[in-house]
Coordinates of C-alpha atoms and ligand atoms in Angstrom, one line a residue:
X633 CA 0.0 0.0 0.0
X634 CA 3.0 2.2 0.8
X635 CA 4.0 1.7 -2.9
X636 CA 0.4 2.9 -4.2
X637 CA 0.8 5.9 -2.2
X638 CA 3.9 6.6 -3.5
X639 CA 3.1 6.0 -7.2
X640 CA 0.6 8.7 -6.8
X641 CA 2.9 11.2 -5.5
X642 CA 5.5 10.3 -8.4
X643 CA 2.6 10.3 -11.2
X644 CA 1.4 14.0 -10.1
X645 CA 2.6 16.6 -11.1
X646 CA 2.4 19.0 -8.1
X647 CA -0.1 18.4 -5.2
X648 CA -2.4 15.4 -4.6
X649 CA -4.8 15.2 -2.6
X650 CA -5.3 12.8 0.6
X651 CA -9.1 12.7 0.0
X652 CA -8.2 11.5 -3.6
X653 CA -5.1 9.2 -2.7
X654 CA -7.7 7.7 0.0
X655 CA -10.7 7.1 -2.7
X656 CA -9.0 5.5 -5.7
X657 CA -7.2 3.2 -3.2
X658 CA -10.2 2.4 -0.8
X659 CA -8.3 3.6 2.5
X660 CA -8.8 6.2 4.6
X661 CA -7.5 9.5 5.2
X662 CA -5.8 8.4 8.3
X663 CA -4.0 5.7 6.6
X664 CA -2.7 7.2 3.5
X665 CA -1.2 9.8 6.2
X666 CA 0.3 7.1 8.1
X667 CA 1.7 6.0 5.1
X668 CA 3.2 9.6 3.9
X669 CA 4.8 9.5 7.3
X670 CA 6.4 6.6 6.9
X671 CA 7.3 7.5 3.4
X672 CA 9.3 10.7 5.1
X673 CA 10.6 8.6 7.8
X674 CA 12.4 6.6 4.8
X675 CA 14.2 9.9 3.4
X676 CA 11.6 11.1 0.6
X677 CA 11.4 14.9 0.7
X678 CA 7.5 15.4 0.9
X679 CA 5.8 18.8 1.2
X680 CA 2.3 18.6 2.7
X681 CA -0.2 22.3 2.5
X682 CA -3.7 22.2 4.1
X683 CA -5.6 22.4 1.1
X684 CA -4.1 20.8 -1.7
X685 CA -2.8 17.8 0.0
X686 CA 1.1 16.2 -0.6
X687 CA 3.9 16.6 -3.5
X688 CA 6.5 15.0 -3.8
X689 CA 9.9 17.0 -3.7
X690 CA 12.9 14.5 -3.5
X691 CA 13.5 10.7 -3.4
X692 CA 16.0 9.4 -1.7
X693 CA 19.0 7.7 -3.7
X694 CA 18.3 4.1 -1.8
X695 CA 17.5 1.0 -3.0
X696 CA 14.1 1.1 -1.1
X697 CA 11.5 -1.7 -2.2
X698 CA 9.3 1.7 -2.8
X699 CA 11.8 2.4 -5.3
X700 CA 12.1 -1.2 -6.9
X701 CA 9.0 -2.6 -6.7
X702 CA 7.7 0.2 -9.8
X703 CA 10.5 -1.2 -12.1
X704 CA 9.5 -4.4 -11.2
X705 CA 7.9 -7.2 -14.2
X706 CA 8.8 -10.4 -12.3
X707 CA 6.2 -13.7 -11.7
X708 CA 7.6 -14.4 -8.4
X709 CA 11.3 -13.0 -7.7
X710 CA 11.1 -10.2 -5.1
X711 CA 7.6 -10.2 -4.6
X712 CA 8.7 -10.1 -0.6
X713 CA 11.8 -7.3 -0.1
X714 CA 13.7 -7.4 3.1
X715 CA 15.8 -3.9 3.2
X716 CA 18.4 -3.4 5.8
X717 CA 20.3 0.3 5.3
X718 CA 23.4 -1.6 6.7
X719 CA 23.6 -5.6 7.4
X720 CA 26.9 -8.1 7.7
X721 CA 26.0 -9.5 4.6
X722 CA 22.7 -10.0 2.5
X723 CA 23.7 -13.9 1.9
X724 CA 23.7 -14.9 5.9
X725 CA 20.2 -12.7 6.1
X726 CA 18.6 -15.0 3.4
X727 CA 20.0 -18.0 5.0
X728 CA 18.3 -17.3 8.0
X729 CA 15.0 -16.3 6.5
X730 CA 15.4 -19.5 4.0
X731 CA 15.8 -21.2 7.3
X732 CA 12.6 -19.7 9.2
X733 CA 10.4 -20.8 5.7
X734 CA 11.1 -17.4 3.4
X735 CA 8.8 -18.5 0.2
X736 CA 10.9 -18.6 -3.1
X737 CA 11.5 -15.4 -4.7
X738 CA 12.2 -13.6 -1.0
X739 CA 14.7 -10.9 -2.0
X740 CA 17.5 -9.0 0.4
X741 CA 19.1 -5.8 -0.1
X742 CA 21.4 -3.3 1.8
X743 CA 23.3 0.0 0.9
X744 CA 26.2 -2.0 2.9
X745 CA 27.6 -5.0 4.0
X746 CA 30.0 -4.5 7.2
X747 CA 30.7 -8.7 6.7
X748 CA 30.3 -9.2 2.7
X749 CA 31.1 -12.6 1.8
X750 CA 32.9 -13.5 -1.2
X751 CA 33.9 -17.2 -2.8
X752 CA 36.5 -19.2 -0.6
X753 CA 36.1 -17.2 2.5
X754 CA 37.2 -13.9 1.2
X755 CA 36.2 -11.0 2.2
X756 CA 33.6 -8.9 -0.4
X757 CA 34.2 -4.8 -0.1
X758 CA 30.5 -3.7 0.1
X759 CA 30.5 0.5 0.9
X760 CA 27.1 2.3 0.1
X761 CA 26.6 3.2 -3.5
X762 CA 26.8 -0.6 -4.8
X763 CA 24.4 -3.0 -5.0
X764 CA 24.5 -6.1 -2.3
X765 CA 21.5 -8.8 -2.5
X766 CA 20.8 -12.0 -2.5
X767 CA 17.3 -14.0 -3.3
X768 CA 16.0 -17.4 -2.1
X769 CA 15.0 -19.7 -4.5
X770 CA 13.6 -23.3 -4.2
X771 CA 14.0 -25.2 -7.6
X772 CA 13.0 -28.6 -7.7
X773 CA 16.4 -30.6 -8.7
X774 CA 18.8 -32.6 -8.2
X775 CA 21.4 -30.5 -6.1
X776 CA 24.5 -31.6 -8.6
X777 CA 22.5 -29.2 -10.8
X778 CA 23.5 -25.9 -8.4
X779 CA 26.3 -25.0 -10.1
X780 CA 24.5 -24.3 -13.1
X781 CA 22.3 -21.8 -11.5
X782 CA 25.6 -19.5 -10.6
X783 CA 26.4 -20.0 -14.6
X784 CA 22.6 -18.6 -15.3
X785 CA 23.1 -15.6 -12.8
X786 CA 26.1 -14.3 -14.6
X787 CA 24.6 -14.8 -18.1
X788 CA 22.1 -12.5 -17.0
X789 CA 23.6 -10.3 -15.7
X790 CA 26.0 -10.1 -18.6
X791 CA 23.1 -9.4 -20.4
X792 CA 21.6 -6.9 -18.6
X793 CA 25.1 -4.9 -18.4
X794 CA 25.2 -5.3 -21.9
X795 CA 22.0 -3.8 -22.6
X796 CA 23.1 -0.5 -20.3
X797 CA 26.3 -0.4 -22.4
X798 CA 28.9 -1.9 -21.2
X799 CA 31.1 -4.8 -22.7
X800 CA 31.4 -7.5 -20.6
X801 CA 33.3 -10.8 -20.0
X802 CA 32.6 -13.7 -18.1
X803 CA 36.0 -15.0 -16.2
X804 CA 34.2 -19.0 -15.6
X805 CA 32.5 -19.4 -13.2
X806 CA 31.5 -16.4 -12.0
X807 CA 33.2 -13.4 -12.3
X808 CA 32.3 -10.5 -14.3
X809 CA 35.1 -8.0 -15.8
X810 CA 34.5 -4.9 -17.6
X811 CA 37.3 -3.2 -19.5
X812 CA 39.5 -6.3 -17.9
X813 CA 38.5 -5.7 -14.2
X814 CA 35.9 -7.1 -12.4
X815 CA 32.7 -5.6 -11.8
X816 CA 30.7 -8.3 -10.5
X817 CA 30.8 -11.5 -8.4
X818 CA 28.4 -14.1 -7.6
X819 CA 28.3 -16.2 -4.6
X820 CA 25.9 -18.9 -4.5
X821 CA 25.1 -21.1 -1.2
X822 CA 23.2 -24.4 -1.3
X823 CA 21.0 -26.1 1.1
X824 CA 20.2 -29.3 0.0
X825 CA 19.9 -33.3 1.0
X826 CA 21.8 -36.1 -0.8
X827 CA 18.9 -36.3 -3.3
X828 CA 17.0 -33.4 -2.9
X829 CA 17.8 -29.4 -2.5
X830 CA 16.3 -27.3 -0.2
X831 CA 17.3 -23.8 -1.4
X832 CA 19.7 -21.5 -2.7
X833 CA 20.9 -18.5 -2.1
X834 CA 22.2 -16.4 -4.8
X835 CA 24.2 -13.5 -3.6
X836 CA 25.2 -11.0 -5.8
X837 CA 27.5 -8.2 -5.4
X838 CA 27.9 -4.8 -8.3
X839 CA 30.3 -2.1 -8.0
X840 CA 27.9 -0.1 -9.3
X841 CA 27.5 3.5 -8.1
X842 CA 30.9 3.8 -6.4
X843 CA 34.2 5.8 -6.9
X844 CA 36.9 3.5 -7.5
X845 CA 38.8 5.3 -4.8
X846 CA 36.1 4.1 -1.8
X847 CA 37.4 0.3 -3.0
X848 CA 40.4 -0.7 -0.9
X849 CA 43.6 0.0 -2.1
X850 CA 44.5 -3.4 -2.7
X851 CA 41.7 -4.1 -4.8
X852 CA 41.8 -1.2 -7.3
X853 CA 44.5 -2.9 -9.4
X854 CA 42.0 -5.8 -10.3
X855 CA 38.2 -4.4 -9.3
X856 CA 36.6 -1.3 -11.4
X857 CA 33.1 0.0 -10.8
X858 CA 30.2 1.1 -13.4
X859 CA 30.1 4.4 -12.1
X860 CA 33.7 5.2 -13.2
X861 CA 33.5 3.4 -16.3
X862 CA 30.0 4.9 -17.7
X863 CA 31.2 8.4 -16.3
X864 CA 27.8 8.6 -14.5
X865 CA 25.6 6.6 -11.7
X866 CA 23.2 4.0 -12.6
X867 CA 19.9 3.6 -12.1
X868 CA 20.1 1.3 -9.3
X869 CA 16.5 0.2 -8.9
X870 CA 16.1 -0.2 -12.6
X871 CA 19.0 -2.4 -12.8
X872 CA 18.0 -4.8 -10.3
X873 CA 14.4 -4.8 -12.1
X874 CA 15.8 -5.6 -15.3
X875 CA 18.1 -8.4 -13.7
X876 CA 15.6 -9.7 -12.0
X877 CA 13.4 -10.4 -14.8
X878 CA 15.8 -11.7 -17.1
X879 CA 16.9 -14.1 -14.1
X880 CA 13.7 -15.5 -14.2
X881 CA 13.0 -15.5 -17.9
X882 CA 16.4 -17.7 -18.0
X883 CA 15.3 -19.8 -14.5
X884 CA 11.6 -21.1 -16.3
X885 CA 14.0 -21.7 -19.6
X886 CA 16.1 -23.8 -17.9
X887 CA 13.4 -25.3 -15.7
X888 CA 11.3 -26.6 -18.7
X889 CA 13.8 -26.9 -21.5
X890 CA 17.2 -28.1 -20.2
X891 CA 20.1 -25.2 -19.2
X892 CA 21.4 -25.6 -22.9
X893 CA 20.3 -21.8 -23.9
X894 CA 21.6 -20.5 -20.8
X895 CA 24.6 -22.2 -20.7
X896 CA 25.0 -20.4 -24.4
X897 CA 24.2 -17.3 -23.4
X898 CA 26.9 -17.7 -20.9
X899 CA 29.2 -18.8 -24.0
X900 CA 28.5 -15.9 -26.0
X901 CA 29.7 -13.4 -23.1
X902 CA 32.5 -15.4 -21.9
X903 CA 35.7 -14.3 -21.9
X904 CA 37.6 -18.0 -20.7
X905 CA 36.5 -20.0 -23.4
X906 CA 39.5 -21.0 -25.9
X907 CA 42.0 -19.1 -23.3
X908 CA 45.4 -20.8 -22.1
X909 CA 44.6 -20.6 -18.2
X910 CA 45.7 -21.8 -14.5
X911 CA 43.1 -23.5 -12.0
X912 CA 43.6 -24.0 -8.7
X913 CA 41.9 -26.2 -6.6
X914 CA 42.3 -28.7 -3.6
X915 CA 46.2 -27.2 -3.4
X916 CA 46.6 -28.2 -6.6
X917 CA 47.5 -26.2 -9.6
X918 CA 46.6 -27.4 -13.2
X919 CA 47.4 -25.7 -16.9
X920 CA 45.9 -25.6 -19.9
X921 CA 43.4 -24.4 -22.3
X922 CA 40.0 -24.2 -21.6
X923 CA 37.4 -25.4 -24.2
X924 CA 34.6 -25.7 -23.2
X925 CA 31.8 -26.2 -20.0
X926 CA 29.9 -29.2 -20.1
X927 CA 26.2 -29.3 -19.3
X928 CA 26.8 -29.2 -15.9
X929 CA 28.4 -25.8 -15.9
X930 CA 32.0 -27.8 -15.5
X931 CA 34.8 -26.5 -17.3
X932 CA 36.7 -28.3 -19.4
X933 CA 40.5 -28.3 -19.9
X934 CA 42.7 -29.5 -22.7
X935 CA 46.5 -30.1 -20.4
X936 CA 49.3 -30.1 -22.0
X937 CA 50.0 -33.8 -22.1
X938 CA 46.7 -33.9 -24.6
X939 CA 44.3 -35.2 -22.3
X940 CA 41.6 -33.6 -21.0
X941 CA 39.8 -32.8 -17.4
X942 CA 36.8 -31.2 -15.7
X943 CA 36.5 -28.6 -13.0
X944 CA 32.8 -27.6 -11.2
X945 CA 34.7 -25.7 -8.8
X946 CA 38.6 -23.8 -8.8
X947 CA 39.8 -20.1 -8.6
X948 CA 41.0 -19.7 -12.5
X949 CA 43.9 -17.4 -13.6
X950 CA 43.9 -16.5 -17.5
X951 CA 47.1 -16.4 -19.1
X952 CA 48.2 -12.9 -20.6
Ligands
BTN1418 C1 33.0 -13.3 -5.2 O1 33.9 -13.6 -4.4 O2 33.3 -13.1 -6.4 C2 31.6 -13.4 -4.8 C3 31.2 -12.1 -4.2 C4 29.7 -12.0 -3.8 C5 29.3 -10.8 -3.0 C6 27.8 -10.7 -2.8 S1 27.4 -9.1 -2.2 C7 25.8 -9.6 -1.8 C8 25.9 -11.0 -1.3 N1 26.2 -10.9 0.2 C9 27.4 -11.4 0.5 O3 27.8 -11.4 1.6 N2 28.0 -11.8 -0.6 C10 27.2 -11.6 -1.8

């Protein structure tokens, strides 16, 4: 209701009426003010005269679910939106939610993470100004198949990048680079039974509308953000609308025909593919060239001695 509210304000064009907002949603006065309240308590900017009712000034720069839910053309994926201004990290709030019974779709987002978690234990930067979530979903397979849903997340985000203008390259399995640097990462948690999974959480972290300088130090050699490459902020909300749709356009793809489109669309924005690389894994370091990913999401390496391997899981280094 606090999103109808809203809408009203942002479609006017100067002052609206609380006798009208009330009428065309069936509410009464006294709610839709409790509702503009609220709406001020969240940072929006909104002037209120005695007899020509509210306008909006200002909304904040936040990645509100007021300000998401309008972008949003999903069929289930953040129908519920938990936002936190600041957690630890959007992947352990999921977990627990997942835990308590969260339905599918359940979506969490934060202006920052103060415990961001990236693959193999690593700390994930997170200061305000990028965008940290991660979404419960329940799919009913096998859980050898979970791998396959980090491959779909990065084809669509590579997609959806692509379609704001940047060119983009998947490093396998999950990393996304822009201009050679990453931009993205993707960190995908499983709870699951020998035969059946329970959930995932996808986790999903953007440099988005940061200054490379807030990134640490150490990091700025290899991480860029979209802000400092575009030249100009993003539209945050509309981002994650447009990811989330083409997430789920790929997820009921791959549900009823196979992954085999997905794992192409992944091809066509890869950037590992045909590349002489390193993969480490279990303490062990293996070379080669990559050729392809099965239809498991593995990748597959040609090794100098001619034969070949599979890898679901390793940290990969491309050759120069
Ligand atoms: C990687 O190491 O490449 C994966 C990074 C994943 C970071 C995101 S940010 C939102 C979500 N919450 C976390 O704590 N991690 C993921």
């Amino acid at each position: 209701m606090k999103s109808k509210v809203l809408g009203f304000l942002k479609r006017a064009d100067n002052y609206v009426s609380g006798e009208e907002i009330s009428k065309r949603l069936g509410v009464s006065r006294t709610a839709v003010w409790k509702h503009i309240r609220s709406l001020k308590e969240d940072g929006y900017k909104i002037e209120s005269q005695p007899n020509r009712g509210y306008s909006l000034k200002q909304s904040p720069n936040l990645m509100l679910p007021t300000e998401i839910k309008p972008y949003l053309e999903t069929r289930f994926l953040g129908f519920d939106i938990i936002y936190q201004a600041r957690v630890t990290s959007t992947n352990i709030i999921a977990r627990e939610l997942a835990e308590k019974g969260a339905s599918s779709g359940t979506l969490v987002l934060a202006e920052e993470q103060a415990g961001g978690k990236g693959r193999l234990g690593r700390v994930w930067a997170s200061p305000p100004g990028g965008i940290w979530l991660s979404f419960i979903v329940k799919p009913e397979v096998s859980p050898f198949q979970a791998p396959l849903f980090t491959l779909l997340t990065a084809a669509a985000l590579g997609e959806v990048l692509k379609d704001n203008g940047f060119k983009v390259g998947i490093k396998w399995p999950n990393d996304i680079l822009c201009e050679g640097k990453k931009v993205v990462g993707i960190l995908t948690e499983v709870r699951a039974e020998i035969e059946r999974l329970n959930y995932l959480v996808i986790g999903v972290g953007i440099n988005a509308n940061i200054s490379s300088i807030d990134l640490p130090q150490e990091l700025r050699e290899q991480a860029a953000t979209l802000q400092d490459i575009l030249g100009i902020p993003i539209n945050r909300p509309a981002f994650v609308a447009a990811f989330l749709k083409k997430w789920e356009e790929l997820y009921f793809l791959s549900l009823e025909e196979g992954f085999a489109e997905t794992l192409n669309i992944w091809r066509r924005n890869n950037i590992t593919l045909g590349r002489e690389l390193t993969i480490k894994i279990g303490g062990k370091e293996i070379r080669g060239k990559a050729i392809d990913i099965d239809e498991k999401g593995a990748l597959i390496i040609l090794k100098k001695d001619g034969t070949k391997e599979s890898f679901l899981a390793g940290e990969v280094t491309l050759s120069k």
